JSON list of C-alpha atoms in Angstrom, two decimals:
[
{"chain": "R", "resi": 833, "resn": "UNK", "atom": "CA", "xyz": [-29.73, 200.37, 27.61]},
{"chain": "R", "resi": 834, "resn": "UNK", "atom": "CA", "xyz": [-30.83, 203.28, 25.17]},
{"chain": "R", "resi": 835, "resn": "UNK", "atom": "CA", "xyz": [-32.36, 201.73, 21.73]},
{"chain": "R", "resi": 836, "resn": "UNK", "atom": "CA", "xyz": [-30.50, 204.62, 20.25]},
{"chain": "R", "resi": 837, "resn": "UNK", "atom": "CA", "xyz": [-27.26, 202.81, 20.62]},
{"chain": "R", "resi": 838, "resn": "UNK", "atom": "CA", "xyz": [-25.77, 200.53, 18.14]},
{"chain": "R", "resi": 839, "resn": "UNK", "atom": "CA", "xyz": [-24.97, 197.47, 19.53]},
{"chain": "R", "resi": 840, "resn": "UNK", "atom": "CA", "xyz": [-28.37, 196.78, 21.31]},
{"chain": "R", "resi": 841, "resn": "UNK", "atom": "CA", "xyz": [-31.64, 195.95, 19.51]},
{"chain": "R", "resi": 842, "resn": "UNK", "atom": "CA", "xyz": [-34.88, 197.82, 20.20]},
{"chain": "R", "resi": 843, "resn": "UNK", "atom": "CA", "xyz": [-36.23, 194.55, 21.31]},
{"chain": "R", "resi": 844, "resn": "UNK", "atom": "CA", "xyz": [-34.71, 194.18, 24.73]},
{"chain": "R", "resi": 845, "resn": "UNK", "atom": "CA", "xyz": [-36.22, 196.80, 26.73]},
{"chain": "R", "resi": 846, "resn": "UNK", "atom": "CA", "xyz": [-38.97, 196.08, 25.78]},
{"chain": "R", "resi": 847, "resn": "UNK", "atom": "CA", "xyz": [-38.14, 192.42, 27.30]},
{"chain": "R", "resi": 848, "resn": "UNK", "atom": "CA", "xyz": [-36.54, 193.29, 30.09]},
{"chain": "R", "resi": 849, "resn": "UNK", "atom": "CA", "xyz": [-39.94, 195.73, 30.57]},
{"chain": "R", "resi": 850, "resn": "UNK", "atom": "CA", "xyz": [-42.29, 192.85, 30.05]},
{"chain": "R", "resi": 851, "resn": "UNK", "atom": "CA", "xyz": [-40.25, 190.71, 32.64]},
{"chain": "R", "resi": 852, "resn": "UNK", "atom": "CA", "xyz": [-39.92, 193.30, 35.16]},
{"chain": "R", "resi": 853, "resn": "UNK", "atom": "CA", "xyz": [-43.95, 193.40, 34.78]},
{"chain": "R", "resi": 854, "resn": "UNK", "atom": "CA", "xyz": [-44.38, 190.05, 34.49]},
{"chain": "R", "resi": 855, "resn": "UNK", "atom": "CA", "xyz": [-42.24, 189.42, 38.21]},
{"chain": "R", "resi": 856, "resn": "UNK", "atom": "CA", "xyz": [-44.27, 192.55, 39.47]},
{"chain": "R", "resi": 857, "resn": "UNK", "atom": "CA", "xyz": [-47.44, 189.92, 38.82]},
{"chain": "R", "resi": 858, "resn": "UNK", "atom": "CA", "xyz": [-45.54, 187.48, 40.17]},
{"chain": "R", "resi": 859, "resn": "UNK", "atom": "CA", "xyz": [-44.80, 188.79, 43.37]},
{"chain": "R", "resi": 860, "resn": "UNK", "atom": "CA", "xyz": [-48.87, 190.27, 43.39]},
{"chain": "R", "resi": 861, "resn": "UNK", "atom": "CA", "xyz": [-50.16, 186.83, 42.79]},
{"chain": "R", "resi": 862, "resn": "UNK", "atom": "CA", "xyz": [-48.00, 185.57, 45.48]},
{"chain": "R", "resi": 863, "resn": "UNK", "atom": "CA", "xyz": [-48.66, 188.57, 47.75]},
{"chain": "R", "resi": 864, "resn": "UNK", "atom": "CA", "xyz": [-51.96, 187.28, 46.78]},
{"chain": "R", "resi": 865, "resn": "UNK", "atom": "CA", "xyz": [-51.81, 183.64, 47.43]},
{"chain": "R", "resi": 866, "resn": "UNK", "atom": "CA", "xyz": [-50.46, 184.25, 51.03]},
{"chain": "R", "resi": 867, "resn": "UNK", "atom": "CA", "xyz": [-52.79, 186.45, 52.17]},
{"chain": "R", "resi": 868, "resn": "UNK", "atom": "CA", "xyz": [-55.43, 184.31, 50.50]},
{"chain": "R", "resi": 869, "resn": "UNK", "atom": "CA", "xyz": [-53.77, 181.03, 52.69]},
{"chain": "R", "resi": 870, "resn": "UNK", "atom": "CA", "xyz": [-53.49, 183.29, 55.72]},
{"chain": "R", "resi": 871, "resn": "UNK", "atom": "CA", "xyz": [-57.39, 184.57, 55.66]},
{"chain": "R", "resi": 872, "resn": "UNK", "atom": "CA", "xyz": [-58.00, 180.81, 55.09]},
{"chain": "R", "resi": 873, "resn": "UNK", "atom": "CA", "xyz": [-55.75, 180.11, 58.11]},
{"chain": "R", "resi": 874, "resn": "UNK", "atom": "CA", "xyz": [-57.60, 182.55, 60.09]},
{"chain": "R", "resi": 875, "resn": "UNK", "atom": "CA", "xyz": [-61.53, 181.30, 58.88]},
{"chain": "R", "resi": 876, "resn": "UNK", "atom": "CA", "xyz": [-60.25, 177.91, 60.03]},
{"chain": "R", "resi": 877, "resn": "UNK", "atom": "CA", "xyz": [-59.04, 179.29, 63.44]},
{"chain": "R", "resi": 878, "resn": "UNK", "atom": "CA", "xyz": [-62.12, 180.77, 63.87]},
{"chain": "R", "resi": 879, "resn": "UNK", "atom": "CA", "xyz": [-63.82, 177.75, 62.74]},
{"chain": "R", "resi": 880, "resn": "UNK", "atom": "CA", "xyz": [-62.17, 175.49, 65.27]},
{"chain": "R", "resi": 881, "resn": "UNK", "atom": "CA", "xyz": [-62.62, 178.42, 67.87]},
{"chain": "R", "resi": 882, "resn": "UNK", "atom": "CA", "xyz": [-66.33, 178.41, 67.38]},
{"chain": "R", "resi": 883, "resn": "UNK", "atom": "CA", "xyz": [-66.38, 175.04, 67.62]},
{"chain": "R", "resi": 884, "resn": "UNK", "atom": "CA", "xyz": [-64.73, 174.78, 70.80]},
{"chain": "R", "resi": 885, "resn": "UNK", "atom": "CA", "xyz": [-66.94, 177.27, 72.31]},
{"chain": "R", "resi": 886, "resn": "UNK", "atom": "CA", "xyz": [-69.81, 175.72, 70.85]},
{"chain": "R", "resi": 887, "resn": "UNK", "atom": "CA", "xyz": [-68.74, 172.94, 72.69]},
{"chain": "R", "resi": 888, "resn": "UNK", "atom": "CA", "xyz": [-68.12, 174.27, 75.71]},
{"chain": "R", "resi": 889, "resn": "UNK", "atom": "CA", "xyz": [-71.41, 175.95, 75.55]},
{"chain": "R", "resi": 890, "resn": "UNK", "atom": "CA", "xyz": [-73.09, 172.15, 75.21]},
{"chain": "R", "resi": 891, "resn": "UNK", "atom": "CA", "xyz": [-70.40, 171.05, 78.07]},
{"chain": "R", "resi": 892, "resn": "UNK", "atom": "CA", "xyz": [-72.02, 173.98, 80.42]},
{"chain": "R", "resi": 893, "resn": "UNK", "atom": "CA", "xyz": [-75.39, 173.46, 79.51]},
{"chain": "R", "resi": 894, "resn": "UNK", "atom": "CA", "xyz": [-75.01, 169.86, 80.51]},
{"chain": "R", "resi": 895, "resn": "UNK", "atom": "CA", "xyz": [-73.19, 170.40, 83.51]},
{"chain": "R", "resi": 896, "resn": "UNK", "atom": "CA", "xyz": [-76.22, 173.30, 84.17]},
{"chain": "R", "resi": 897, "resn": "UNK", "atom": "CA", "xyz": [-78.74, 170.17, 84.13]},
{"chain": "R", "resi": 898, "resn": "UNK", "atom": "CA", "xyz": [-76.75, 167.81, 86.12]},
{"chain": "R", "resi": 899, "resn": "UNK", "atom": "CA", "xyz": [-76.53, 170.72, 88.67]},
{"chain": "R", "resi": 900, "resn": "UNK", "atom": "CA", "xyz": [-80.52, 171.49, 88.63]},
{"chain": "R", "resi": 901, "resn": "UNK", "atom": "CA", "xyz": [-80.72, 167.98, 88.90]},
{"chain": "R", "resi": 902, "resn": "UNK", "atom": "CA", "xyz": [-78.36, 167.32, 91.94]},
{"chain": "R", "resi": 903, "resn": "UNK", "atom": "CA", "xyz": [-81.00, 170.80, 93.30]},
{"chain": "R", "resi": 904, "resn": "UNK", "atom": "CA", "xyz": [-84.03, 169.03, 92.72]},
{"chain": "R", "resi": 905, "resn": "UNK", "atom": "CA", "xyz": [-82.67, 165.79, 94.19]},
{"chain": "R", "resi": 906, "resn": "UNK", "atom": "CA", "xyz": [-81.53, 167.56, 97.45]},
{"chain": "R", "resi": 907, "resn": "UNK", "atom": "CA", "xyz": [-85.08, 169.70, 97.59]},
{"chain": "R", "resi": 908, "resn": "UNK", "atom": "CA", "xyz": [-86.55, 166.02, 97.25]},
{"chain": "R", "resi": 909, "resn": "UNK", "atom": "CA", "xyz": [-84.02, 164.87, 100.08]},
{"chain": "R", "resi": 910, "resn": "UNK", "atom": "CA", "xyz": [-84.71, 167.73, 102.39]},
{"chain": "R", "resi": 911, "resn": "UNK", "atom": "CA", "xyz": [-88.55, 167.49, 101.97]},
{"chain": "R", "resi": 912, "resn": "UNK", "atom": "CA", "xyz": [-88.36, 164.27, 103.06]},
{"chain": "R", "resi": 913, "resn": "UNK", "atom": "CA", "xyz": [-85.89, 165.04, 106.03]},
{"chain": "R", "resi": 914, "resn": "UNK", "atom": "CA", "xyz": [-88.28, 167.68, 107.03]},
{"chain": "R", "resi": 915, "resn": "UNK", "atom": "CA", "xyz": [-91.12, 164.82, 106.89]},
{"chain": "R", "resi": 916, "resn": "UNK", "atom": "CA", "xyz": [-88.72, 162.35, 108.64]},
{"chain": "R", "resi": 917, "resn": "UNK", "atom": "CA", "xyz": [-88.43, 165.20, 111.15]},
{"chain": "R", "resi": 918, "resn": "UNK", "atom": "CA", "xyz": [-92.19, 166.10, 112.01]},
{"chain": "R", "resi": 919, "resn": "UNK", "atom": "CA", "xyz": [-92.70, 161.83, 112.01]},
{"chain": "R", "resi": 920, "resn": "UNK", "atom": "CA", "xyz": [-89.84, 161.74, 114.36]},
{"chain": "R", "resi": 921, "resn": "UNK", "atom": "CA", "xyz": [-91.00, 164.64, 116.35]},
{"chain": "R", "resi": 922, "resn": "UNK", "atom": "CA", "xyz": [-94.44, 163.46, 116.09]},
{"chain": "R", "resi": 923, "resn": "UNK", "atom": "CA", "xyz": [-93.36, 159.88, 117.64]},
{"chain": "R", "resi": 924, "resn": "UNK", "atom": "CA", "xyz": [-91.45, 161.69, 120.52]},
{"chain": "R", "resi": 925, "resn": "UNK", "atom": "CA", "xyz": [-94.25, 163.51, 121.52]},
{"chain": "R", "resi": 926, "resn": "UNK", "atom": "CA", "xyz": [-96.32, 160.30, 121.55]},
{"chain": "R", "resi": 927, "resn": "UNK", "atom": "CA", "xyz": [-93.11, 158.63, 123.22]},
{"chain": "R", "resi": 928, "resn": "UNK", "atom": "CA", "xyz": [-93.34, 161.11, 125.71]},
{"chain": "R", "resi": 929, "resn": "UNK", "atom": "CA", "xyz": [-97.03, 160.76, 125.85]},
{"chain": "R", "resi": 930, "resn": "UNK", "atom": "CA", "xyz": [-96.94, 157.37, 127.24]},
{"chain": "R", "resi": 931, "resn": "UNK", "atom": "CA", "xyz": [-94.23, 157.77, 129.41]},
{"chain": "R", "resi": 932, "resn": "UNK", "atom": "CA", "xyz": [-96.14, 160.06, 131.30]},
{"chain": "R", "resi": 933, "resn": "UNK", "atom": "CA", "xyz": [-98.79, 157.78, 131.09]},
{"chain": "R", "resi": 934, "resn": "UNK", "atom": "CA", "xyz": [-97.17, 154.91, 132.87]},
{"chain": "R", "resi": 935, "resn": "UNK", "atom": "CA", "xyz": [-95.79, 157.27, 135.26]},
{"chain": "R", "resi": 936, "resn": "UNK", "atom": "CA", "xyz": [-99.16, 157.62, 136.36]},
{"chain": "R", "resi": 937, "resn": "UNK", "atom": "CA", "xyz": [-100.12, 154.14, 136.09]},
{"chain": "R", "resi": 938, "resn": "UNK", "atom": "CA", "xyz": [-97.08, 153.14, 138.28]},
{"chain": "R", "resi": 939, "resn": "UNK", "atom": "CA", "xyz": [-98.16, 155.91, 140.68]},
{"chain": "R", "resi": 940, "resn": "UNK", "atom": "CA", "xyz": [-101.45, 154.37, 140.90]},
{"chain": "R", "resi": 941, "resn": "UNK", "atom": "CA", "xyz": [-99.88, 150.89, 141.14]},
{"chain": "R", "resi": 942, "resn": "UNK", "atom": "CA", "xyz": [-97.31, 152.59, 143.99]},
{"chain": "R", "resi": 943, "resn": "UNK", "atom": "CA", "xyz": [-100.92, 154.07, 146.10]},
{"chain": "R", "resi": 944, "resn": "UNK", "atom": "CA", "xyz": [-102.69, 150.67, 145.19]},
{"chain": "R", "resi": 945, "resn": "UNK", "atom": "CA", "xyz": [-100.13, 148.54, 146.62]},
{"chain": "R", "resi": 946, "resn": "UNK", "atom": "CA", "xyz": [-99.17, 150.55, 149.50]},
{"chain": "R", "resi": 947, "resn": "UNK", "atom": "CA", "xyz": [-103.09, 150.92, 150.41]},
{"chain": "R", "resi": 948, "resn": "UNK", "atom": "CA", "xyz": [-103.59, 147.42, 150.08]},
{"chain": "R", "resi": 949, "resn": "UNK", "atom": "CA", "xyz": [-100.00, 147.11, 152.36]},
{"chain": "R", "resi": 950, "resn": "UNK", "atom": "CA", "xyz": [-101.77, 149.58, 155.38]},
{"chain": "R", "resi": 951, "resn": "UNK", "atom": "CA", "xyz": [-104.87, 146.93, 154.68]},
{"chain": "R", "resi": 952, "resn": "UNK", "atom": "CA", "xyz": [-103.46, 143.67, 155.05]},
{"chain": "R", "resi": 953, "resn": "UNK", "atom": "CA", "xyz": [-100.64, 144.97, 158.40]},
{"chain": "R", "resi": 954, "resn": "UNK", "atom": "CA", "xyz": [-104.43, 146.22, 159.92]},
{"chain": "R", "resi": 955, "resn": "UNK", "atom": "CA", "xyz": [-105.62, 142.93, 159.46]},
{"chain": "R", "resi": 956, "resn": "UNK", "atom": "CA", "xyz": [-102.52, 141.11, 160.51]},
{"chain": "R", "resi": 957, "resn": "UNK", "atom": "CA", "xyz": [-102.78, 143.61, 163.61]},
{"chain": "R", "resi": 958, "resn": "UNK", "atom": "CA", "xyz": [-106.29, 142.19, 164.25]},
{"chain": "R", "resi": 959, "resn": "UNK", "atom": "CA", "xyz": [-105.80, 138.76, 163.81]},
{"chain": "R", "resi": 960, "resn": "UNK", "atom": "CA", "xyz": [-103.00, 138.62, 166.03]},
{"chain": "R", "resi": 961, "resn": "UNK", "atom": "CA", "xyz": [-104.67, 140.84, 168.77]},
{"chain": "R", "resi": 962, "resn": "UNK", "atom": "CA", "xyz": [-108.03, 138.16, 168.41]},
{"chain": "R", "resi": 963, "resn": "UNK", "atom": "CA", "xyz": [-105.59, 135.47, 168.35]},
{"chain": "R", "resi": 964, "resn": "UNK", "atom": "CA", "xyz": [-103.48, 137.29, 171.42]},
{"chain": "R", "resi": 965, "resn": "UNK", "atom": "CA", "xyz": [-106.90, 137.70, 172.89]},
{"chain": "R", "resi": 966, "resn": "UNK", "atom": "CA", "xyz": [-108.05, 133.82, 171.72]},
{"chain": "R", "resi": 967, "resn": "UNK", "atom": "CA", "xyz": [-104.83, 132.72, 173.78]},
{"chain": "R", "resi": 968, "resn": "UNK", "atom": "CA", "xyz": [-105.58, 134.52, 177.25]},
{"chain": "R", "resi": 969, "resn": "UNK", "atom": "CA", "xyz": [-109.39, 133.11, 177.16]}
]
């Protein structure tokens, strides 16, 4: 209302301006306040965020060492296969060594005994020809 009128003092716009600017600050602290609350919101997402991938990050890094671990284990493993292998390899070779070996021992056994066979049926033949011949005299 106009001042200029009778029945209203020149007071209340004045009020009515004051609480119209006073619930403009209102609304501007609360405008405020939220998007205070919701950067705060945000900061603490990020916080927990950063945390998560910081923890991750520690979860990786472990898992990393675990799996240069497990490498270094199987490079130890297959060294020792390899060594297992040239042992192994080396023993067949010396297996096969003395196979051959007492191939040719048994061959030499074979020839002995069948030499000393041929030996003993020539001397069998001669003792029983003297003895054949022992009998007619």
């Amino acid at each position: 209302m106009n001042p200029t009128q009778t029945h209203v003092s020149p007071s209340e716009p004045a009020a009515a301006d004051r609480r119209v600017a006073q619930e403009a600050e209102w609304d501007r602290r609360e405008q405020v306040r939220r998007a205070a609350e919701e950067e705060r919101q945000i900061a603490e997402e990020q916080r927990l965020t950063a945390e998560e991938l910081r923890k991750q990050t520690e979860d990786l890094r472990a898992a990393a060492e675990e799996l240069r671990e497990a490498a270094e284990a199987n490079r130890s493993s297959a060294e020792q296969a390899r060594g297992a292998g040239e042992a192994l390899r080396e023993a067949t070779e010396e297996a096969r060594h003395a196979a051959e070996m007492l191939r040719e021992v048994g061959e030499r056994q074979r020839a002995a005994a069948d030499e000393q066979r041929r030996i003993l049926t020539e001397i069998l033949a001669t003792l029983r020809a003297q003895g054949a011949g022992q009998a007619k005299t």
